[in-house]
PDB file of C-alpha atoms in Angstrom:
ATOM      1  CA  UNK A   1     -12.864 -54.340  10.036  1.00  0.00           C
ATOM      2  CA  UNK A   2     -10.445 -55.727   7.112  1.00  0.00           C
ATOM      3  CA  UNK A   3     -10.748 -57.060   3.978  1.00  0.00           C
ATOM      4  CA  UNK A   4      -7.320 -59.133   2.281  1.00  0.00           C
ATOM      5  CA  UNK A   5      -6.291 -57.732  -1.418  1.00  0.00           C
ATOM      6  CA  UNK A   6      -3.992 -60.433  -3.298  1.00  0.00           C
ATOM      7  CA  UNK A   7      -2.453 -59.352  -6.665  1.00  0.00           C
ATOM      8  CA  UNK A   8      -1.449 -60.701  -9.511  1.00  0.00           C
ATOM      9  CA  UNK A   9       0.819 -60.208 -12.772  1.00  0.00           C
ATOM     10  CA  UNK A  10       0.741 -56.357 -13.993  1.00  0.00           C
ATOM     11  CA  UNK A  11      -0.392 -55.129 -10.641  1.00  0.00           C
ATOM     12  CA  UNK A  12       1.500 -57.999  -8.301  1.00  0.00           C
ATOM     13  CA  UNK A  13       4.947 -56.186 -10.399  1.00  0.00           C
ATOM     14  CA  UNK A  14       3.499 -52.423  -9.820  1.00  0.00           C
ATOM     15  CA  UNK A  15       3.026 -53.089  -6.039  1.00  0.00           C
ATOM     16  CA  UNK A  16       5.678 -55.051  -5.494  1.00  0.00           C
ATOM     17  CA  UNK A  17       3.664 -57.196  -3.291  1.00  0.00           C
ATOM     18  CA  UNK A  18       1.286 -60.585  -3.329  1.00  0.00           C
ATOM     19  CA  UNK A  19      -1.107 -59.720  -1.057  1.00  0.00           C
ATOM     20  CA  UNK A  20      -1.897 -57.584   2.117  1.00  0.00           C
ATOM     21  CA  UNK A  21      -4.573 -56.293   4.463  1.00  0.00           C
ATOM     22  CA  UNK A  22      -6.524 -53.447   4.576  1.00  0.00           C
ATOM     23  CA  UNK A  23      -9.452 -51.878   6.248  1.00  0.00           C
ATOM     24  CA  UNK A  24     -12.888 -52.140   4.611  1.00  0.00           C
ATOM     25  CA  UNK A  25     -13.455 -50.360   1.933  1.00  0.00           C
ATOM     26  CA  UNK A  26     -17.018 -48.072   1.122  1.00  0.00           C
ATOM     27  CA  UNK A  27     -16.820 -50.102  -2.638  1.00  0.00           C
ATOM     28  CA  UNK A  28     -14.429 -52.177  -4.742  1.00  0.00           C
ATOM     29  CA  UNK A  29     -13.831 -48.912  -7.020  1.00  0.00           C
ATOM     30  CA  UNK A  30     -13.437 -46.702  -4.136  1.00  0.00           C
ATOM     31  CA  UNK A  31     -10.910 -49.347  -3.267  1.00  0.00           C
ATOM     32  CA  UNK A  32      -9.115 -50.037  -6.792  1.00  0.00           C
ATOM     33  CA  UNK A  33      -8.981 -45.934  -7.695  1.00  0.00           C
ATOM     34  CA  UNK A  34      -6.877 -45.619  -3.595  1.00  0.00           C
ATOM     35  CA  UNK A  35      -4.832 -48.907  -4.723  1.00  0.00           C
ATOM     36  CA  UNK A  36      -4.075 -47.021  -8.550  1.00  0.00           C
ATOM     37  CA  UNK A  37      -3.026 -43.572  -7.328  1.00  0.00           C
ATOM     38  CA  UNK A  38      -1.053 -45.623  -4.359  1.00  0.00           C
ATOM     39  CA  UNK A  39       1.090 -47.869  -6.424  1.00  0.00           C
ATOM     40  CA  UNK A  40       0.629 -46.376 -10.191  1.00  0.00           C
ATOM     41  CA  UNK A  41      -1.154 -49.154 -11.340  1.00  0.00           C
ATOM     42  CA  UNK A  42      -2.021 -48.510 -15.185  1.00  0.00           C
ATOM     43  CA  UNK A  43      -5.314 -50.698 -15.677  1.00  0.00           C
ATOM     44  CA  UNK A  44      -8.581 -48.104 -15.469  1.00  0.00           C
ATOM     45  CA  UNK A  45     -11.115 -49.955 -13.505  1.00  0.00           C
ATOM     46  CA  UNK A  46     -12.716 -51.036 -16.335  1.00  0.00           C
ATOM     47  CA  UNK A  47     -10.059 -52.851 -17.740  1.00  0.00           C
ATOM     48  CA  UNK A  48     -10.142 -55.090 -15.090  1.00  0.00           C
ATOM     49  CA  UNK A  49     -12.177 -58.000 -13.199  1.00  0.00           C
ATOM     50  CA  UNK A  50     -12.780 -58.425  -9.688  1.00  0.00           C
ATOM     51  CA  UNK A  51     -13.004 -61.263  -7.560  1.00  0.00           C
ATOM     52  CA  UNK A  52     -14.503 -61.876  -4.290  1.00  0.00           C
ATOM     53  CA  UNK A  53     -13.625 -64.801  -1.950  1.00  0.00           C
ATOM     54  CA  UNK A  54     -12.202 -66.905  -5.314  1.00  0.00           C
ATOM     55  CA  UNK A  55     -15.250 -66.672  -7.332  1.00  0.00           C
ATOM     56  CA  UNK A  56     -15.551 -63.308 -10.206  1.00  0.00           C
ATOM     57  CA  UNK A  57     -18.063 -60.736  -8.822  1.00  0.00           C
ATOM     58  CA  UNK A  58     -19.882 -57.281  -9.457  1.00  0.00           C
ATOM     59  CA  UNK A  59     -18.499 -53.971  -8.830  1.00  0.00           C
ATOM     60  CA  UNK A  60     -21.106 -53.027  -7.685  1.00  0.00           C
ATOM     61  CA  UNK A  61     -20.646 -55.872  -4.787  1.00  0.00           C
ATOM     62  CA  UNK A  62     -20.150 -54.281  -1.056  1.00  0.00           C
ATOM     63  CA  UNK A  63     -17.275 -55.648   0.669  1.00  0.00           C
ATOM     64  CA  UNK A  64     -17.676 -57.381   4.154  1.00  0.00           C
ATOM     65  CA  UNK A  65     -14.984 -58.090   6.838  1.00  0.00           C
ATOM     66  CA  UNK A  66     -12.857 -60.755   6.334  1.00  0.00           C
ATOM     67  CA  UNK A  67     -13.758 -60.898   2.465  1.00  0.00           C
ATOM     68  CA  UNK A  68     -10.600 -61.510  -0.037  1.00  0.00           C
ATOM     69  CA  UNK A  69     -10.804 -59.498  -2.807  1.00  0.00           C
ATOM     70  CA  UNK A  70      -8.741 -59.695  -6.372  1.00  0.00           C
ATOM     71  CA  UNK A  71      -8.449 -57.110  -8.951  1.00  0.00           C
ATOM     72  CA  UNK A  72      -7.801 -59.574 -12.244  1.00  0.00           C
ATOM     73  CA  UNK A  73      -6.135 -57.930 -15.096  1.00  0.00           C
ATOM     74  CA  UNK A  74      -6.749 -58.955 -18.673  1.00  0.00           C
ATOM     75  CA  UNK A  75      -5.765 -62.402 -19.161  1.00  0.00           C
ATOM     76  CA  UNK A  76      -3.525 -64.539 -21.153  1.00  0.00           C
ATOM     77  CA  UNK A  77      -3.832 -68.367 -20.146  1.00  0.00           C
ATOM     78  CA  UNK A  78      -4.581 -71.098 -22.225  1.00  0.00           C
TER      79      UNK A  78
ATOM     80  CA  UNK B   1     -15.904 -83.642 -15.253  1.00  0.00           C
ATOM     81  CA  UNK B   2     -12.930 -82.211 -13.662  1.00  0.00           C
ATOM     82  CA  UNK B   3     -10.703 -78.973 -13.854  1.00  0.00           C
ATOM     83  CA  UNK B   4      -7.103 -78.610 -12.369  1.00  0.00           C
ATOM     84  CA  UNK B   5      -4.372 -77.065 -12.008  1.00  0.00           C
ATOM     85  CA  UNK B   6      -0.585 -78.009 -12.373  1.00  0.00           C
ATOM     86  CA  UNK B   7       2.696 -77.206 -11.697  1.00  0.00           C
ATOM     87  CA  UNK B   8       3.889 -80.622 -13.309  1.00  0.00           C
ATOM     88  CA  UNK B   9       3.843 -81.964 -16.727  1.00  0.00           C
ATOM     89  CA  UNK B  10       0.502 -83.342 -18.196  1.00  0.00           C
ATOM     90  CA  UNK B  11       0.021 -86.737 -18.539  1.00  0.00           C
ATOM     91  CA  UNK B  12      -2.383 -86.506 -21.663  1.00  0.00           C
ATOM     92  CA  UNK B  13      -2.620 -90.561 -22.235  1.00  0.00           C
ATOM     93  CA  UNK B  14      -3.832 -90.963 -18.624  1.00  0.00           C
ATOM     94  CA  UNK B  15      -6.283 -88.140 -18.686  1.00  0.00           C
ATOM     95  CA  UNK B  16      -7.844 -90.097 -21.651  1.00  0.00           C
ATOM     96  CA  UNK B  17      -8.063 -93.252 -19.724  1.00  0.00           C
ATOM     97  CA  UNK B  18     -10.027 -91.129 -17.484  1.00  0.00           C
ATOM     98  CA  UNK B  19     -12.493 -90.199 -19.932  1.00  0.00           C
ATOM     99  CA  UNK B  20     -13.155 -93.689 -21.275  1.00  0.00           C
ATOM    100  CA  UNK B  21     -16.692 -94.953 -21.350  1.00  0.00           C
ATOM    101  CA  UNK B  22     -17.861 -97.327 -23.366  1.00  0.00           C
ATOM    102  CA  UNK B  23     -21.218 -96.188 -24.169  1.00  0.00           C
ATOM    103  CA  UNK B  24     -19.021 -92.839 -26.093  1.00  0.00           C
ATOM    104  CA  UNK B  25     -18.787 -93.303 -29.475  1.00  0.00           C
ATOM    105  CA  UNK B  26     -16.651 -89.516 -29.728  1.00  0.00           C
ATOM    106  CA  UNK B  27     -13.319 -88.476 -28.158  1.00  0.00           C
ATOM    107  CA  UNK B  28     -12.436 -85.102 -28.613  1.00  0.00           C
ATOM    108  CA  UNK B  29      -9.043 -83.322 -27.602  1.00  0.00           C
ATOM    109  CA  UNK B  30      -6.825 -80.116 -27.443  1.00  0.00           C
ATOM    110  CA  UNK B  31      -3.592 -79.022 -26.548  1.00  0.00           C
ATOM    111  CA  UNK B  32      -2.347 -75.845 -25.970  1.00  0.00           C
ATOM    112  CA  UNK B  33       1.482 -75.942 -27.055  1.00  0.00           C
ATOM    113  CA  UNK B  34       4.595 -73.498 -25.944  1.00  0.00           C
ATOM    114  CA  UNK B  35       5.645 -72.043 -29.046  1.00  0.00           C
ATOM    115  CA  UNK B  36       8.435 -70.337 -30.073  1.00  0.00           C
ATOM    116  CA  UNK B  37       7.664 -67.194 -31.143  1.00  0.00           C
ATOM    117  CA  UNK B  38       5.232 -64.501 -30.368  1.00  0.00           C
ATOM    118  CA  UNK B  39       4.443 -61.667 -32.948  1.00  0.00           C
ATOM    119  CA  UNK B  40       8.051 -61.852 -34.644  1.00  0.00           C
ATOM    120  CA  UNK B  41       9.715 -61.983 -31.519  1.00  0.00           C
ATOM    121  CA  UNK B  42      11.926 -65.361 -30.773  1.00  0.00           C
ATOM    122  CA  UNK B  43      10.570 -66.846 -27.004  1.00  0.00           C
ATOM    123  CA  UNK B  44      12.934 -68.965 -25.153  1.00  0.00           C
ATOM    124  CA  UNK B  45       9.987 -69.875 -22.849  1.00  0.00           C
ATOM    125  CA  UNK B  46       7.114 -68.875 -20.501  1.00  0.00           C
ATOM    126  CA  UNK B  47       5.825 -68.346 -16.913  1.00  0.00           C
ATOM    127  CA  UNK B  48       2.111 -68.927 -16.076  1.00  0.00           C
ATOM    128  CA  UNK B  49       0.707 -67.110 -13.183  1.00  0.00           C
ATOM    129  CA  UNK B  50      -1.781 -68.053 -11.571  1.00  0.00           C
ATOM    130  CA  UNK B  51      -5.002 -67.510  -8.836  1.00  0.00           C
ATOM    131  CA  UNK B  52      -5.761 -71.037  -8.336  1.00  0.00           C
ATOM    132  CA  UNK B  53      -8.650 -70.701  -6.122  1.00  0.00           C
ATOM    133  CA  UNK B  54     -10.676 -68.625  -9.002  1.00  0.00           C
ATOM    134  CA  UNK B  55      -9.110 -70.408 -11.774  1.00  0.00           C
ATOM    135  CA  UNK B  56     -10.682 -73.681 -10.425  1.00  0.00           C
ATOM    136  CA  UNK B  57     -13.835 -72.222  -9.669  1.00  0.00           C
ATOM    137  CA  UNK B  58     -14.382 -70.609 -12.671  1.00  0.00           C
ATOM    138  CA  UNK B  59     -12.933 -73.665 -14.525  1.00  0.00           C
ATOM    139  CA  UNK B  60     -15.587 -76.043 -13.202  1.00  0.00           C
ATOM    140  CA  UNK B  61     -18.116 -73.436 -14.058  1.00  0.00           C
ATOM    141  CA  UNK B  62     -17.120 -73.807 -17.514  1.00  0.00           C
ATOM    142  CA  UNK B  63     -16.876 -77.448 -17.583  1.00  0.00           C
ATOM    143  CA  UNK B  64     -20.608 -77.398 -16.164  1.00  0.00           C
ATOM    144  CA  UNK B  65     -21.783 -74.574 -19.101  1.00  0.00           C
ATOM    145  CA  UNK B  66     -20.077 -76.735 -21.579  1.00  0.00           C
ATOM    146  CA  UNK B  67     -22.374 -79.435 -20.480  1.00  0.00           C
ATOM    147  CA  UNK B  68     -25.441 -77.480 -20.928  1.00  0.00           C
ATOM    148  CA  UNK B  69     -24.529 -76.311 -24.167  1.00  0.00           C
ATOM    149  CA  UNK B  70     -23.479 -79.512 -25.886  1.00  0.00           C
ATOM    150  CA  UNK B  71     -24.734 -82.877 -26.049  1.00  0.00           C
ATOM    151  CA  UNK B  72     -21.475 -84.462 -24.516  1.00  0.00           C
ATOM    152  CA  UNK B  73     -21.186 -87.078 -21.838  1.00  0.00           C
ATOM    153  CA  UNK B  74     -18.018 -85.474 -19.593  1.00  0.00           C
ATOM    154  CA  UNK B  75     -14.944 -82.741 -20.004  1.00  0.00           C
ATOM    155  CA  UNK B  76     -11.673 -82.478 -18.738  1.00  0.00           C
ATOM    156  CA  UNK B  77      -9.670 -79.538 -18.856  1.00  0.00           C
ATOM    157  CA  UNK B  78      -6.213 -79.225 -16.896  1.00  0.00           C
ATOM    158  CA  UNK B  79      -3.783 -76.072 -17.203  1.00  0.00           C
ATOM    159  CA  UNK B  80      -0.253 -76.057 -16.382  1.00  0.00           C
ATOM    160  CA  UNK B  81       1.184 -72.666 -14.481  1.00  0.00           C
ATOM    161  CA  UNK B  82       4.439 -71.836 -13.033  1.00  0.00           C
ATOM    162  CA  UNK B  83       7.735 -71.961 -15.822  1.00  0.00           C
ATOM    163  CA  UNK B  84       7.132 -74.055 -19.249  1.00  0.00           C
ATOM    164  CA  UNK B  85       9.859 -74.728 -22.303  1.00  0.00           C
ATOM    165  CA  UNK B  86       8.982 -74.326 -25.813  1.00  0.00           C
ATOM    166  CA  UNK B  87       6.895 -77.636 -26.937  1.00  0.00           C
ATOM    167  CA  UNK B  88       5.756 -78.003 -23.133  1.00  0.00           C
ATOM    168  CA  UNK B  89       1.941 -78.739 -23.141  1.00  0.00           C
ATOM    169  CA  UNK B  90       0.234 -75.401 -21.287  1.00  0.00           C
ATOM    170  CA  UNK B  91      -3.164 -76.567 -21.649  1.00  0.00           C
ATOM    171  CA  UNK B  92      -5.274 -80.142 -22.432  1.00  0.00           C
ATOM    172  CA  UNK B  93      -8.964 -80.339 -23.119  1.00  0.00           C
ATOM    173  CA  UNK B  94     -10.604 -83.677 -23.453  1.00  0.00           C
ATOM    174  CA  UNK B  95     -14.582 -84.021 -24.495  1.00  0.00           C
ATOM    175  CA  UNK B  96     -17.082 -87.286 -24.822  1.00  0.00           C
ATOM    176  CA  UNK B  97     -19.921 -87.989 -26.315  1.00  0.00           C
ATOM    177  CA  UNK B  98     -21.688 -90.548 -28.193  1.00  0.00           C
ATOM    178  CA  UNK B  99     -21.404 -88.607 -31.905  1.00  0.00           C
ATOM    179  CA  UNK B 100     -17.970 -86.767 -33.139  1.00  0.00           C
ATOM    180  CA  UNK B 101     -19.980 -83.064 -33.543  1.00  0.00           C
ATOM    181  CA  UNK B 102     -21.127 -81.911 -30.135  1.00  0.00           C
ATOM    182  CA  UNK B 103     -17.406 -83.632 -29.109  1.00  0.00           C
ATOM    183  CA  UNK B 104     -15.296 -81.241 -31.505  1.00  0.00           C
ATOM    184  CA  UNK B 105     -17.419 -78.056 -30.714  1.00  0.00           C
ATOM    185  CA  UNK B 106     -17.551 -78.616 -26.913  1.00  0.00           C
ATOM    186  CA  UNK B 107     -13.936 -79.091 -26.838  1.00  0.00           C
ATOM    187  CA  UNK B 108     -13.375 -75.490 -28.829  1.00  0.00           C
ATOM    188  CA  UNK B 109     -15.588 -73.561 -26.898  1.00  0.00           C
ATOM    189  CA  UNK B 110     -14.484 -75.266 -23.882  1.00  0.00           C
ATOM    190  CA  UNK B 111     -10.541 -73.974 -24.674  1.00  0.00           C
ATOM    191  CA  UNK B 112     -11.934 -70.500 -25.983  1.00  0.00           C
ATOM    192  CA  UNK B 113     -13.911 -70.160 -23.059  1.00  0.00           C
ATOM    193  CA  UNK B 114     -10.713 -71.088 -20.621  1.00  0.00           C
ATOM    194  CA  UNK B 115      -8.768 -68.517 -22.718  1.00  0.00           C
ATOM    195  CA  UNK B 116     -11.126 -65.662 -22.125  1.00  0.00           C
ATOM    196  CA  UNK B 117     -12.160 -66.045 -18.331  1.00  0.00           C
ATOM    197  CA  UNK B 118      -9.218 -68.109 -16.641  1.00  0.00           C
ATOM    198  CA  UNK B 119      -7.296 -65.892 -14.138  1.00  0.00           C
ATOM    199  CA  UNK B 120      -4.326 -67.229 -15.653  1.00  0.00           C
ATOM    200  CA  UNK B 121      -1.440 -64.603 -17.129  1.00  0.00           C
ATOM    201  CA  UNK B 122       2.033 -65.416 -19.654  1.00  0.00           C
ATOM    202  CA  UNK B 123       4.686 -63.731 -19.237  1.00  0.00           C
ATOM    203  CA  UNK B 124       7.171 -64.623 -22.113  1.00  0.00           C
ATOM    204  CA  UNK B 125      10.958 -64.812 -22.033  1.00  0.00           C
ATOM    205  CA  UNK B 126      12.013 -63.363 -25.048  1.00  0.00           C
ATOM    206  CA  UNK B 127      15.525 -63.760 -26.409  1.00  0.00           C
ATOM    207  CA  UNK B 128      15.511 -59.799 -27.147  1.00  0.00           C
ATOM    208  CA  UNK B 129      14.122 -58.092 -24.339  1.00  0.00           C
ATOM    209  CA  UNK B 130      12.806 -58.318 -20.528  1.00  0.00           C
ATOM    210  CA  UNK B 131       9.816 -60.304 -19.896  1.00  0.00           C
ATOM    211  CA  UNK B 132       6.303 -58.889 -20.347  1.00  0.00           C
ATOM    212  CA  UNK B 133       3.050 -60.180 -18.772  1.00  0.00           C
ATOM    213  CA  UNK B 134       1.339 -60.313 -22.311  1.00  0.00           C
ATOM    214  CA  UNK B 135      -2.928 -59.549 -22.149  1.00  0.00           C
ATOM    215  CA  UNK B 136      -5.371 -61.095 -23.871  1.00  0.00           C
TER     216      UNK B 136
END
């Protein structure tokens, strides 16, 4: 059972990667707090977003196989 | 009512044929502009990242609250990513309606809201310094 992470700006430079698979996480801040310590991300959780199969979500939401999951830092667009 | 992404210029004049009805007395419109400097720092120019699948998703949803909110007949909003030069266009908003106020305040929520919620990030290329990925 495996969910997909992709990352972007801030944390996409910290890991050095875009995206990549991992297994299914108990909860999306179980998840984020192994990602932190693993690449020394500097965001707290709540700094951040988090997105669920391209549409913003809870984090509170439980993870399912096969879901793709995006921790958004604070953004700049427009 | 339509959101998009871009990699390529923005064609402003056809996005307002687009949004031409006759029975719209109001056209209202933004853009965002590449400037040249950022808190006393000279930019040379900018990168947009993006995560398009969100960004459209929740760019439609804003589209669709902007319609709820404001008496306006359609919205357009479409954001450029990937490298821009100073006095690119980043960003264009358009807004109908039949009267000129619920066009002018749709169109500025409509580019505050895509500046607060778009998964969309800068990083600047300054003339001094290595790029940062600037927030918020």
């Amino acid at each position: 059972m495996n969910i997909k992470v992709l990352y972007f700006a801030a944390l996409k430079e910290a890991s050095g990667l875009d995206e990549e698979v991992l297994p299914l996480p108990e909860s999306l801040p179980t998840l984020y707090a192994q990602l932190r310590e693993r690449y020394g991300f500097r965001h707290m959780q709540a700094q951040l977003r988090v997105a669920c199969n391209g549409a913003f979500c809870d984090w509170q939401y439980i993870p399912d196989h096969g879901d793709v999951i995006a921790f958004i830092p604070p953004v700049s667009g427009g | 009512m339509h959101f998009r992404i871009t990699t390529d210029p923005i064609d402003t004049e056809a996005q307002r044929r687009l949004l031409g009805d006759a029975r719209c007395g109001a056209y209202a419109a933004f853009e965002g502009w590449v400037r040249n400097h950022h808190a006393g720092r000279n930019v040379l120019g900018l990168n947009y990242a993006c995560y398009p699948q969100l960004a459209e998703h929740e760019g439609q949803r804003i589209l669709g609250e902007a319609h709820a909110r404001f008496d306006i007949h359609d919205a357009a909003c479409i954001h450029r990513i990937g490298n821009c030069a100073i006095a690119d266009l980043a960003v264009w908003v358009g807004v109908t309606a039949i009267h000129r106020d619920a066009a002018f305040a749709a169109c500025q929520w409509i580019i505050d809201a895509v500046k607060l919620r778009l998964p969309i990030w800068k990083q600047e290329y300054y003339a001094d310094g290595t790029p940062i990925w600037r927030e918020g």
